[in-house]
Amino acid sequence: MSQISQSHLLPVFARADVAFERGEGVWLIATNGDRYLDFGSGVAVNALGHVHPYLVKAMTEQLGKVWHVSNLYKMPDGETLARRLCEASFADVAFFANSGAEAVECAIKMARKYQYASGKGERYRIITFEGAFHGRTLATIAAGGQAKYLEGFGPPVAGFDQVPLGDIEAVKKAIGPETAAIMIEPVQGEGGVRAPQPQFFKALRELCDQHGLLLVFDEVQTGMGRTGELFAYKRTGVTPDIMPLAKALGGGFPIGACLATTEAAKGMTAGTHGSTFGGNPLAMAAANAVLDVMLAPGFIEHVQRMSLLLKQKLAGVCDRYPDIVSEVRGEGLLIGLRAVIPAADLSNALRDEKLLTVAAGENVVRMLPPLIVSEAEIDEAVKRIEQTCARLSKATKRGAA
Ligand SMILES: *Cc1c(COP(=O)(O)O)cnc(C)c1O
């Protein structure tokens, strides 16, 4: 086994040298038996932790009934999930897909088709923001506009105009006769946990209304309780017209959704869009079970309480180790710890301490614990962060001496 064996996985991920074979709530157990505190949640996916008993029961029941049914037929569980998501949000309709990028693709197509159906087929361009992340398909890398994801993949999909985050004058200048929509993450996750002020979202809403544009909130990462509201748009004081969801929606089972108002969705008629797997019974069972848990009284309040606790404790760590970490940012349990040393080094050092986190833009280490995290588990995580900072701080001082 000591021999280096050739992996047959496409090497597009720089993987850490650890594999997990079991999960228990907020914990992941590695193949060598080591227990890791999971403050990454599979990048904001395992919102109810690992093998939540209620989800296991719902999925086990569904596994014994039926796995896949074509969208050629009625989908009672899909009807139920769509109704519940709409009742819990601004939306009137939902389309089900299998991932975040697919949900965003649906949003892009829907925004363009809305303009077309309104007799304004020349409007197809979408304004997006620097630092954005919308997925890895050809259209969503063009929407995200990051050179490192676009390079070498041929001409970017046309129709995206990018402006600096929070710069309303730049947005105004970017609006032209071909603009169809504005798309933004309520909090940029991959971009480094960057949250514009509520006034910015209000100004975007006003510009959209004034110019006949649609407002798209990409809530693939911020949705499903992550920010201390079921959906992050509720913190902004405005409602979008279209909202892609994914990550936590299935509690670990792949599912994406694109929610919209009836008006915004008016161009999406029979035959205009589709998916083989989208809305399959297993995904519907998973997301309906996730909603059962998240809509129960006290769930969101718990997220808010844990958020406050974790933020306060992390602020203390920043005070004690200013040579390692400088700032706590974010909403709910989408928290960023800005590092002074390279964020990847800090995240790796935390993993050595058996705490899983996710590096992001702007030299930020993201903390995305399962939303069911307890006070004791937050204490344990902060203890490990403190130990890591102490170790790195000594190393930094030795290095400087
Ligand atoms: C993760 C993410 C996506 C892409 O989701 P995938 O399931 O990886 O395709 C899109 N938008 C945002 C905001 C995300 O965080």
mmCIF file of C-alpha atoms and ligand atoms in Angstrom, residues 43-45 98-104 132-137 140 184-190 218-222 244-247 255-256 366, ligand 1:
data_model
loop_
_atom_site.group_PDB
_atom_site.id
_atom_site.type_symbol
_atom_site.label_atom_id
_atom_site.label_comp_id
_atom_site.label_asym_id
_atom_site.label_seq_id
_atom_site.Cartn_x
_atom_site.Cartn_y
_atom_site.Cartn_z
ATOM 1 C CA VAL A 43 -19.423 23.302 1.492
ATOM 2 C CA ALA A 44 -22.736 24.356 3.055
ATOM 3 C CA VAL A 45 -24.545 21.144 2.085
ATOM 4 C CA ASN A 98 -29.829 18.488 -9.648
ATOM 5 C CA SER A 99 -27.195 21.059 -8.709
ATOM 6 C CA GLY A 100 -26.530 24.713 -8.040
ATOM 7 C CA ALA A 101 -25.117 25.430 -11.478
ATOM 8 C CA GLU A 102 -28.200 23.894 -13.101
ATOM 9 C CA ALA A 103 -30.478 25.976 -10.897
ATOM 10 C CA VAL A 104 -28.567 29.128 -11.925
ATOM 11 C CA ALA A 132 -19.210 36.225 -7.710
ATOM 12 C CA PHE A 133 -19.521 32.473 -7.993
ATOM 13 C CA HIS A 134 -22.448 30.949 -9.849
ATOM 14 C CA GLY A 135 -21.181 27.477 -10.814
ATOM 15 C CA ARG A 136 -18.922 25.719 -13.322
ATOM 16 C CA THR A 137 -20.990 25.268 -16.482
ATOM 17 C CA THR A 140 -22.238 30.107 -15.044
ATOM 18 C CA ILE A 184 -26.276 38.686 -7.135
ATOM 19 C CA GLU A 185 -25.510 36.448 -4.153
ATOM 20 C CA PRO A 186 -26.996 38.005 -0.960
ATOM 21 C CA VAL A 187 -23.697 37.024 0.677
ATOM 22 C CA GLN A 188 -20.805 36.023 -1.576
ATOM 23 C CA GLY A 189 -19.681 32.625 -0.296
ATOM 24 C CA GLU A 190 -16.762 31.568 -2.507
ATOM 25 C CA ASP A 218 -28.400 33.278 -6.214
ATOM 26 C CA GLU A 219 -29.180 31.628 -2.862
ATOM 27 C CA VAL A 220 -27.509 28.331 -3.695
ATOM 28 C CA GLN A 221 -25.211 28.823 -0.686
ATOM 29 C CA THR A 222 -27.130 31.339 1.457
ATOM 30 C CA PRO A 244 -31.803 29.527 -7.478
ATOM 31 C CA LEU A 245 -31.305 27.137 -4.530
ATOM 32 C CA ALA A 246 -29.270 23.971 -4.096
ATOM 33 C CA LYS A 247 -26.536 22.979 -1.617
ATOM 34 C CA ILE A 255 -30.959 18.716 -5.752
ATOM 35 C CA GLY A 256 -31.233 22.187 -7.211
ATOM 36 C CA ARG A 366 -15.135 29.915 5.900
HETATM 37 C C1 LIG B 1 -21.919 26.331 -4.929
HETATM 38 C C2 LIG B 1 -22.569 27.448 -5.648
HETATM 39 C C3 LIG B 1 -23.050 27.298 -6.970
HETATM 40 C C4 LIG B 1 -22.830 26.049 -7.783
HETATM 41 O O1 LIG B 1 -23.428 24.916 -7.242
HETATM 42 P P1 LIG B 1 -23.014 23.460 -7.783
HETATM 43 O O2 LIG B 1 -23.969 22.546 -7.083
HETATM 44 O O3 LIG B 1 -21.589 23.223 -7.419
HETATM 45 O O4 LIG B 1 -23.196 23.462 -9.251
HETATM 46 C C5 LIG B 1 -23.721 28.369 -7.527
HETATM 47 N N1 LIG B 1 -23.900 29.524 -6.859
HETATM 48 C C6 LIG B 1 -23.453 29.701 -5.608
HETATM 49 C C7 LIG B 1 -23.706 30.988 -4.903
HETATM 50 C C8 LIG B 1 -22.760 28.681 -4.952
HETATM 51 O O5 LIG B 1 -22.289 28.865 -3.717
#
